[in-house]
CSV table of C-alpha atoms and ligand atoms in Angstrom, one decimal:
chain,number,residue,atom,x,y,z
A,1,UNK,CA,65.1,-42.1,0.8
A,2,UNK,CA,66.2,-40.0,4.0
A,3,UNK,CA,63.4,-39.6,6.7
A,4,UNK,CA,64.1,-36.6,8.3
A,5,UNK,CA,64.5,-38.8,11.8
A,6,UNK,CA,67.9,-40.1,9.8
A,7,UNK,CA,69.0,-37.0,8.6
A,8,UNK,CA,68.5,-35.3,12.3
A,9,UNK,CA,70.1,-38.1,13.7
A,10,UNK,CA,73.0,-37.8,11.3
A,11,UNK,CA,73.9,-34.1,12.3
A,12,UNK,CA,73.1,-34.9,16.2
A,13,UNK,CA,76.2,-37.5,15.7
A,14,UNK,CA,78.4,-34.8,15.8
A,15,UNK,CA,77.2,-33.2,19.2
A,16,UNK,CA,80.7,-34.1,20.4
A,17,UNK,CA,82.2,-31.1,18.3
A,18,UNK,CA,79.0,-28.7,18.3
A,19,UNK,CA,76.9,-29.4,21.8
A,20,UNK,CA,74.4,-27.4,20.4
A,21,UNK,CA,73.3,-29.0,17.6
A,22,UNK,CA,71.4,-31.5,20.1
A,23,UNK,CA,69.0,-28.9,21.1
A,24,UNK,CA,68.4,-27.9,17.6
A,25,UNK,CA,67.1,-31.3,16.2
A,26,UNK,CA,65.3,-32.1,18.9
A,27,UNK,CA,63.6,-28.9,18.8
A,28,UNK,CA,62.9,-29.2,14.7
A,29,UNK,CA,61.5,-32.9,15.4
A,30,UNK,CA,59.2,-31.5,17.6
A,31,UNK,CA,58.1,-28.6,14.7
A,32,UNK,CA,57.4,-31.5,12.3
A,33,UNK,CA,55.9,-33.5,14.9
A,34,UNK,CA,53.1,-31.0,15.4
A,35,UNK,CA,53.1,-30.1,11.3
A,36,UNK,CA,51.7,-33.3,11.1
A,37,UNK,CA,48.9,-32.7,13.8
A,38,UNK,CA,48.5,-29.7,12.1
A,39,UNK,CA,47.9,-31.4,8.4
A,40,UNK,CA,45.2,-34.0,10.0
A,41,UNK,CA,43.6,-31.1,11.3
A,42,UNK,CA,43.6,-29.1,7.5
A,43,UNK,CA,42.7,-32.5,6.1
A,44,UNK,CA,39.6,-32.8,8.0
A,45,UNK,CA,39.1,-29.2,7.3
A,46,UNK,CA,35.0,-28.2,8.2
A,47,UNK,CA,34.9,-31.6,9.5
A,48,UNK,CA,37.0,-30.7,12.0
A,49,UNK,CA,35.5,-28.1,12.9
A,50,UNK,CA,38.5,-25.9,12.4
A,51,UNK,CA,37.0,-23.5,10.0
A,52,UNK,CA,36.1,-19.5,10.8
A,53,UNK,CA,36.8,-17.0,13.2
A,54,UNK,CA,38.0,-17.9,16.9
A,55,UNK,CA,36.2,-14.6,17.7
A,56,UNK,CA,39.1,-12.8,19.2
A,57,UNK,CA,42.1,-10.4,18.2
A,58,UNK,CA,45.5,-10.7,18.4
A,59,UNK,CA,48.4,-8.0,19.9
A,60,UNK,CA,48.9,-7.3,16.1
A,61,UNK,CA,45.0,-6.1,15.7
A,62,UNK,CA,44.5,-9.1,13.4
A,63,UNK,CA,41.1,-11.0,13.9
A,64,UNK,CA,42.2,-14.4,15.0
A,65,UNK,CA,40.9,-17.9,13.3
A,66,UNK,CA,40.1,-20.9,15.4
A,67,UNK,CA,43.1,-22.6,13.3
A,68,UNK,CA,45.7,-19.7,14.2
A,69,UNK,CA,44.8,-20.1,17.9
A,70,UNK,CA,44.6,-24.3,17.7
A,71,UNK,CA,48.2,-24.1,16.0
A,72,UNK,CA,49.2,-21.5,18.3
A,73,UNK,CA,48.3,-24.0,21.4
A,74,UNK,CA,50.0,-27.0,19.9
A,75,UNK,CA,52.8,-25.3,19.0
A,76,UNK,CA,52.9,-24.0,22.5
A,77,UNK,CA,52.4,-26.6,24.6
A,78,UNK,CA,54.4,-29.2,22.5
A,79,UNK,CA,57.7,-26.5,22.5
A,80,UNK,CA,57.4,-25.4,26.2
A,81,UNK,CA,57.8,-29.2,27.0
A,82,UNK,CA,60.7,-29.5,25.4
A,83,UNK,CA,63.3,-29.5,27.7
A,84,UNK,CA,65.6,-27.8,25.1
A,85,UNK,CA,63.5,-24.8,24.6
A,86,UNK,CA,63.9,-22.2,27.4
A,87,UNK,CA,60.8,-19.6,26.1
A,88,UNK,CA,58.6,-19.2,23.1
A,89,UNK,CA,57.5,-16.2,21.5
A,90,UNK,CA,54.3,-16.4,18.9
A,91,UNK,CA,52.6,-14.0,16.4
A,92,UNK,CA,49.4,-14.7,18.2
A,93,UNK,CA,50.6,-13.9,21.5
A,94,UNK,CA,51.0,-10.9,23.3
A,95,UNK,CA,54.1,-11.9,25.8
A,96,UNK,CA,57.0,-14.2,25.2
A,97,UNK,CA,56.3,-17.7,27.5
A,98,UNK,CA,59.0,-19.5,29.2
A,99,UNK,CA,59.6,-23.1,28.8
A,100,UNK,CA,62.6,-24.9,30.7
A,101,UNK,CA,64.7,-22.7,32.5
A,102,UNK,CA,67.7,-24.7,31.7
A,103,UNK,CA,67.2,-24.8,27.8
A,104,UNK,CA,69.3,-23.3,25.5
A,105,UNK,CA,67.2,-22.6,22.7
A,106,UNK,CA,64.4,-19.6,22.3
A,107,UNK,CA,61.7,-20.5,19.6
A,108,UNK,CA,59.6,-18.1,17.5
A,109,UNK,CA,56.7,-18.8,15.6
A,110,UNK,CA,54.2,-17.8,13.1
A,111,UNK,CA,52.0,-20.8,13.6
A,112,UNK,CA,49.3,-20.1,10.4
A,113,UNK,CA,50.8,-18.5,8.0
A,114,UNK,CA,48.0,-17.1,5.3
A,115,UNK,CA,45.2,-17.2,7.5
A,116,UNK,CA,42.4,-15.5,4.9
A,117,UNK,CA,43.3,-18.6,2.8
A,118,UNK,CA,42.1,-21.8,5.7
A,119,UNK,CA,38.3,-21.0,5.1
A,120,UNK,CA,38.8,-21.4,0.9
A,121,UNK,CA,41.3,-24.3,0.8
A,122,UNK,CA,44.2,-22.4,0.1
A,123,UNK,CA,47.9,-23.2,0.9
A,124,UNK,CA,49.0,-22.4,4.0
A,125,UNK,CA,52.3,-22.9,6.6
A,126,UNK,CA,53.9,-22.8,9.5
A,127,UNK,CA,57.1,-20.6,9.9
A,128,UNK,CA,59.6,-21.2,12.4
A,129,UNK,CA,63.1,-19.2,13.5
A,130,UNK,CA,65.4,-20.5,16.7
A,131,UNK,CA,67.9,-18.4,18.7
A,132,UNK,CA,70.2,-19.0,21.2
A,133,UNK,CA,68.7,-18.0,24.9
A,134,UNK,CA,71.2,-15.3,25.6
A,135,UNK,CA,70.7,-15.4,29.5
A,136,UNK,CA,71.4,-19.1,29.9
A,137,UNK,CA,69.8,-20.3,32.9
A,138,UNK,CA,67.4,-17.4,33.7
A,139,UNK,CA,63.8,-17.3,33.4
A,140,UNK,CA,63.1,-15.8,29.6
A,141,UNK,CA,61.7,-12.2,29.2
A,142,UNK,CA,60.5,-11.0,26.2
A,143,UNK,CA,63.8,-8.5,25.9
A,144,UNK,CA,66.2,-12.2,25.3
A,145,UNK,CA,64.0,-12.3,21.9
A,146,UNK,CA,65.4,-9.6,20.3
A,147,UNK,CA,68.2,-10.3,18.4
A,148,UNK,CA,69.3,-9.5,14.6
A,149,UNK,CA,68.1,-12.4,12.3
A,150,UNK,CA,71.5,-13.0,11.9
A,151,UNK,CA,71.9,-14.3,15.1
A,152,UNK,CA,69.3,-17.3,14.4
A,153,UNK,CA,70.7,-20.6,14.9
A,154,UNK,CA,68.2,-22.8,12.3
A,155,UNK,CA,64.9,-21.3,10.4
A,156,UNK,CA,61.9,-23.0,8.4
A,157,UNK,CA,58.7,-23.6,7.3
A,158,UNK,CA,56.1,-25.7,7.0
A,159,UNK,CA,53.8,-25.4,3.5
A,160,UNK,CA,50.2,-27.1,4.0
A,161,UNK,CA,49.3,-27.7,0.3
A,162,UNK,CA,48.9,-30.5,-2.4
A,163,UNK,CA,52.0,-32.0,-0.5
A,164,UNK,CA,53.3,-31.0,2.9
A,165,UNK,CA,56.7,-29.8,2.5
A,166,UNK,CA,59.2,-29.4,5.5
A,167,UNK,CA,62.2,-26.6,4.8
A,168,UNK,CA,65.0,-25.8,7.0
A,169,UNK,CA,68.1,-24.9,6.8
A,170,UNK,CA,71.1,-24.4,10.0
A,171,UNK,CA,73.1,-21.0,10.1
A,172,UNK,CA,75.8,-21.1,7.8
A,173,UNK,CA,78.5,-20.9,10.3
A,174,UNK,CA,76.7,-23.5,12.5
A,175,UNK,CA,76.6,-25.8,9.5
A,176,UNK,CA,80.5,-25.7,9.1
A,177,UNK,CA,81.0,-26.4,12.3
A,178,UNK,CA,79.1,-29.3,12.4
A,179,UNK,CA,80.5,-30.2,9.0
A,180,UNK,CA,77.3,-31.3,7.2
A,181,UNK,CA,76.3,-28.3,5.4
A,182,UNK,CA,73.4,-29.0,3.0
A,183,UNK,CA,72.1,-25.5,2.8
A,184,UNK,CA,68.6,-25.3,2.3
A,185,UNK,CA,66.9,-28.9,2.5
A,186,UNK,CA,63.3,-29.5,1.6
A,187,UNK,CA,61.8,-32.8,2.8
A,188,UNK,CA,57.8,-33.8,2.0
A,189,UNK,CA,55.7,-35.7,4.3
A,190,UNK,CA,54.7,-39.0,2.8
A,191,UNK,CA,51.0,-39.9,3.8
A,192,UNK,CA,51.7,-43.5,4.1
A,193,UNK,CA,54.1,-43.7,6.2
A,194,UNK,CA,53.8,-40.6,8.2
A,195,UNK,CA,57.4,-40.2,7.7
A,196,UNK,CA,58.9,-36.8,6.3
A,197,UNK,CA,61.3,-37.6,3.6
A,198,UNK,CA,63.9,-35.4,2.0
A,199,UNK,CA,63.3,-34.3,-1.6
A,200,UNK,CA,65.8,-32.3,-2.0
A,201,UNK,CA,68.8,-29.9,-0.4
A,202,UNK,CA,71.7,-27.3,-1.3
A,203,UNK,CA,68.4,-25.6,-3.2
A,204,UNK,CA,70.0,-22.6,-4.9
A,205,UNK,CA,67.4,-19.6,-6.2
A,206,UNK,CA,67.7,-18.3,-10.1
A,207,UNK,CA,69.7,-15.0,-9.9
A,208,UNK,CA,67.3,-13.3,-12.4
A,209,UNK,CA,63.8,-14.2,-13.0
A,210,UNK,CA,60.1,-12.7,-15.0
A,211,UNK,CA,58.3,-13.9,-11.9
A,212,UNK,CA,56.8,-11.0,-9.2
A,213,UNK,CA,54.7,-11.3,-6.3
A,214,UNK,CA,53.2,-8.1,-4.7
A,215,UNK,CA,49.8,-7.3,-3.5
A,216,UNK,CA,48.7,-4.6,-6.4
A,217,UNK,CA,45.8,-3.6,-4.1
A,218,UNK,CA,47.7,-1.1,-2.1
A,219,UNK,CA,49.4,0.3,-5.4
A,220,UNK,CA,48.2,3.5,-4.2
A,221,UNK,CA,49.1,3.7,-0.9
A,222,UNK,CA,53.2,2.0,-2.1
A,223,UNK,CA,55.8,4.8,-1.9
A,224,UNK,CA,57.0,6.5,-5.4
A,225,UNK,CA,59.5,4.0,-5.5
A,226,UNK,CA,57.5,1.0,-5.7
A,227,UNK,CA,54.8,2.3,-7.8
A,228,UNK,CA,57.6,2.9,-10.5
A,229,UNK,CA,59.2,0.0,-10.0
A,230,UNK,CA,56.2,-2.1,-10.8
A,231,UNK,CA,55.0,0.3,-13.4
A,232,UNK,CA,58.7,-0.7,-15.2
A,233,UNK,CA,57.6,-4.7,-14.7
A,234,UNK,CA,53.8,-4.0,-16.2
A,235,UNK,CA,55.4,-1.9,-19.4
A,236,UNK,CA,57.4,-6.1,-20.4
A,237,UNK,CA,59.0,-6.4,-23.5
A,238,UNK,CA,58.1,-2.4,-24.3
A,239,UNK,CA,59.0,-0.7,-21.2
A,240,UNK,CA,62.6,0.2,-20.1
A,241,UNK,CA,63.4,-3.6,-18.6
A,242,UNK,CA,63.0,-5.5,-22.1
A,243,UNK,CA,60.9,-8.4,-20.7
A,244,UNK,CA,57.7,-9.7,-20.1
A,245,UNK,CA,57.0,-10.2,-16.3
A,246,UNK,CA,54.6,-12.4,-14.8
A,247,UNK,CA,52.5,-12.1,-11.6
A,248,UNK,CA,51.9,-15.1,-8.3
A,249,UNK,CA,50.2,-14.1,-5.2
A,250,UNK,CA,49.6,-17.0,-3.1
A,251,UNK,CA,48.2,-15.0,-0.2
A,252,UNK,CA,50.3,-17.3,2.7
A,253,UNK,CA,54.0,-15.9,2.0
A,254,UNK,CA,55.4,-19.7,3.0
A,255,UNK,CA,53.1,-20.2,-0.4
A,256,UNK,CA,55.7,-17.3,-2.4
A,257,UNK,CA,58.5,-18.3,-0.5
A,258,UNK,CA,58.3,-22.0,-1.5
A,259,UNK,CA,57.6,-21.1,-5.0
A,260,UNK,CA,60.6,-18.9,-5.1
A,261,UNK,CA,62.8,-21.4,-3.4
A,262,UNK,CA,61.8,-23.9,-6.4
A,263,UNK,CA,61.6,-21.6,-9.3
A,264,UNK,CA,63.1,-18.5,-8.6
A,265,UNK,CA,61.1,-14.9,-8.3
A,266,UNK,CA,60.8,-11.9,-6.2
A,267,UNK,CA,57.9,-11.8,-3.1
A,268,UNK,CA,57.5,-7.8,-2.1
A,269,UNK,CA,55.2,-6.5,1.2
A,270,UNK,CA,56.7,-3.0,0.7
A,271,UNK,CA,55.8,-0.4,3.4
A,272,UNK,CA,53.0,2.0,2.7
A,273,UNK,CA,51.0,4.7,3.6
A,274,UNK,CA,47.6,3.1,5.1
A,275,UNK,CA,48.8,3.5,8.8
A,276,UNK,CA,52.2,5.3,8.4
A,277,UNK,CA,53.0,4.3,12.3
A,278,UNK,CA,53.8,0.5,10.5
A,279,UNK,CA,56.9,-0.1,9.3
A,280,UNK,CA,55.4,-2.8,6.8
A,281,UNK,CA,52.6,-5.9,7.4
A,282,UNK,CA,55.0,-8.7,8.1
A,283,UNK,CA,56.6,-9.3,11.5
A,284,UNK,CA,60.1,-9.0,11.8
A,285,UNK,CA,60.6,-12.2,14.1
A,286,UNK,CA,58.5,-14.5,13.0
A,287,UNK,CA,58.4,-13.9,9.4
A,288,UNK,CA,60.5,-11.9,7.7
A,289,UNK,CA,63.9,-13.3,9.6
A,290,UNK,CA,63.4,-16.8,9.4
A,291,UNK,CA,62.3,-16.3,5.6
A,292,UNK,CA,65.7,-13.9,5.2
A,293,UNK,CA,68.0,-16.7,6.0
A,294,UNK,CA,66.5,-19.6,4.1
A,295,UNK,CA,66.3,-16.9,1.0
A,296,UNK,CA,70.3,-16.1,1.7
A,297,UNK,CA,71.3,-19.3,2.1
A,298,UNK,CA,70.0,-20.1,-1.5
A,299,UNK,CA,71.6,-17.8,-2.6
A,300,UNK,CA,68.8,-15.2,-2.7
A,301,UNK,CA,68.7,-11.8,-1.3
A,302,UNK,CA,66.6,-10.3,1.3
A,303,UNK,CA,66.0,-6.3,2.5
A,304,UNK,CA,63.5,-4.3,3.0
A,305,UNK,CA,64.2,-2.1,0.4
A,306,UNK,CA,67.0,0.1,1.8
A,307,UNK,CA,69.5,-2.6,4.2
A,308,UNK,CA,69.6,-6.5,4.7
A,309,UNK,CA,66.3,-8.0,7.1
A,310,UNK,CA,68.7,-9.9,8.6
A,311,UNK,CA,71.1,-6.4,9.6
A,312,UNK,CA,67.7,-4.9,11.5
A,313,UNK,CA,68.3,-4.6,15.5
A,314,UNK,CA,64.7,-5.6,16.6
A,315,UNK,CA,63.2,-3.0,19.0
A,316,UNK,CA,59.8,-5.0,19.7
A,317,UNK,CA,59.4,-8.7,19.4
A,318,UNK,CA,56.2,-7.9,17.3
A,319,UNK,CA,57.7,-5.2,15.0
A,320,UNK,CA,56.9,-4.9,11.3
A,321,UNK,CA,59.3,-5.0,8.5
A,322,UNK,CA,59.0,-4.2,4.2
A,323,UNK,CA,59.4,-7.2,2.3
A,324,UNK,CA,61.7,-7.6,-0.5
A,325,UNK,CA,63.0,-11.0,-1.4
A,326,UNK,CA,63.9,-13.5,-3.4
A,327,UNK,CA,66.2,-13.1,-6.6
A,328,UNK,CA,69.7,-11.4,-5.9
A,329,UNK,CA,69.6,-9.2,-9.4
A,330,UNK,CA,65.5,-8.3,-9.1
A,331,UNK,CA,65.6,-7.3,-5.6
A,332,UNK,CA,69.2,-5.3,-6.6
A,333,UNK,CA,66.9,-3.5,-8.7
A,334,UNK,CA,64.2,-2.6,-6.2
A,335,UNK,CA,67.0,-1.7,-3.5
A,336,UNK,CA,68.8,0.9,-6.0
A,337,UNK,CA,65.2,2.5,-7.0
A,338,UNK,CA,65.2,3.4,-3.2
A,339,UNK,CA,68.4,4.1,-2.8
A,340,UNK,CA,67.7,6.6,-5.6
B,1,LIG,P1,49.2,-14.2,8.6
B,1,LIG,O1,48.2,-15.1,8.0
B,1,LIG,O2,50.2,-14.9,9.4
B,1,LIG,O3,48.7,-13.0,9.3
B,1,LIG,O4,50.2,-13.7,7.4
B,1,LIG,C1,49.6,-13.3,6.2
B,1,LIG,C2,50.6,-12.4,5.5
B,1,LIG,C3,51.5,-13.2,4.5
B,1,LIG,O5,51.5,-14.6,4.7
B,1,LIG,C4,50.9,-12.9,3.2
B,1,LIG,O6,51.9,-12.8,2.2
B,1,LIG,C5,50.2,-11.6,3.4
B,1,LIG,O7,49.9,-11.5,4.7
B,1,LIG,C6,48.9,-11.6,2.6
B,1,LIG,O8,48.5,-10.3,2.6
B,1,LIG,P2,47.2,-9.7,1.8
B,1,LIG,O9,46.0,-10.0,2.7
B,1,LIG,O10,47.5,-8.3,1.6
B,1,LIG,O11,47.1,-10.5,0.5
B,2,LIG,MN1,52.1,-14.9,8.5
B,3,LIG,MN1,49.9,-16.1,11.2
């Protein structure tokens, strides 16, 4: 089988055509590198000590778990001493932080994904999204960060479950031009030998599927559209779609994302009325983007109910985005019911 030290090795062979492509594996290796610090850490669990509240808040408002900040900090110091990556940006922090001035690469982060799920043994991930620095050569500010999700280089995740699964994919432009285009590649981390090992690539999502993933708490705070939308999904086989549908809610969206990326579905965090000053409760940069382009380039779809994620000019490197993704023909639906 591949490790994924062969396969990054394989792409960084072609460096002579695409310099950047260096940066880029380096900068993944060192992702997986701390995944794995990351997985002792969850395998240990209250051993560890990892478990429970840090006691602190983040910029979003969220109350912070010690294992957000300790993968925060890893994340942090392992990236920033990469001589590749010019500045970070984080979910749990409140400013961008620079790494090597002369890097090319900026890295966003949302170091532990599906937080309420650590304390109960639940899945839960990483999620990672590189751009290019724009500035090259000057120190970072957090102003180089924003750029439309189609402007990202590579994207992933890590998924802390059963197995620990590595996915990422390169832009799809970027992948041409390096001429090893594998699309979305999925490699799982064998306990043995420490090694991650790819399991599979060119992944390619179900167009239709009977498989939903929403939050129904909030139905009463979801705009008309969504509350008839998943009113037409309860009413199955009876109701004006002619099927059954089935609900998942993994409560860590790597956890949905993975699941859709395997057997097809539809993950929705629509926008709603609790605090109508939020455009949604996922961030923009270090969720919903890097999820956007591993979803497209399996062929999924990915909006936030009205245009493409990947279309939004960022205003704030923590904005919030609606969710809609997965399944082209499912999230077609929920995108004409708003369009409507
Ligand atoms: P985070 O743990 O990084 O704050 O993200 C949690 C997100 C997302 O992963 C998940 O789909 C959703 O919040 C869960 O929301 P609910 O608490 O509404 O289930
Ligand atoms: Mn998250
Ligand atoms: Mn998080």
């Amino acid at each position: 089988m591949t490790t994924l030290t062969e396969y990054l090795q394989s792409l960084q062979a072609q460096h002579a055509q695409v310099p950047s492509i260096e940066p880029i594996t380096d900068v993944i290796d060192t992702i997986a590198t701390v995944g794995k610090q990351i997985t002792q850490l969850l395998r240990k669990g209250a051993l560890a000590d990892i478990l429970g509240e840090a006691g602190a808040e983040n910029v979003q408002g969220e109350q912070q778990k010690k294992l957000d900040v300790i993968a925060n900090n890893l994340l942090l110091e392992a990236l920033t001493a990469n001589r590749h990556c010019s500045g970070v940006a984080s979910e749990e922090l409140d400013h961008a932080t620079a790494g090597h001035q002369d890097g090319s690469l900026l890295v966003l982060f949302d170091p532990l994904d599906g937080s309420s799920n650590i304390d109960i043994n639940m899945p839960t991930g990483t999620i990672f999204s590189l751009l290019p620095h724009p500035r090259l050569g000057e120190k970072i500010e957090d102003g180089d960060f924003l750029q439309k999700g189609s402007e990202q280089l590579a994207a992933g995740y890590l998924l802390y479950a059963s197995s620990v699964i590595l996915t990422f994919t390169l832009a799809p432009d970027l992948a041409q031009q390096v001429g090893i285009d594998d699309g979305v590649l999925m490699f799982s981390l064998d306990p043995d030998s420490g090694e991650f090992l790819l399991i599979n690539k060119h992944i390619a999502i179900d167009t239709d599927t009977q498989e939903y993933a929403i939050n129904g708490s909030n139905y009463r705070h979801w705009l008309p559209p969504m509350q008839q939308y998943i009113d037409e999904l309860l009413a199955g086989k009876t109701g004006p779609r002619g099927k059954d549908f089935n609900t998942r809610w993994v409560a860590a969206m790597v956890g949905d994302v993975h699941r859709i990326l395997c057997r097809g579905g539809i993950f929705i965090y629509p926008k709603d009325t609790k605090d109508p000053t939020k455009a949604g409760k996922l961030r923009l940069m270090y969720e919903a983007n890097p999820m956007s382009l591993l979803i497209e380039r399996a062929g999924g779809a990915s909006t936030n109910a009205l245009e493409r994620i990947m279309d939004i000019e960022p205003n704030d490197i923590h904005q919030r985005v609606a969710v809609v993704l997965g399944s082209k023909n499912e999230v077609a639906h929920v995108q004409q019911r708003h369009q409507q």
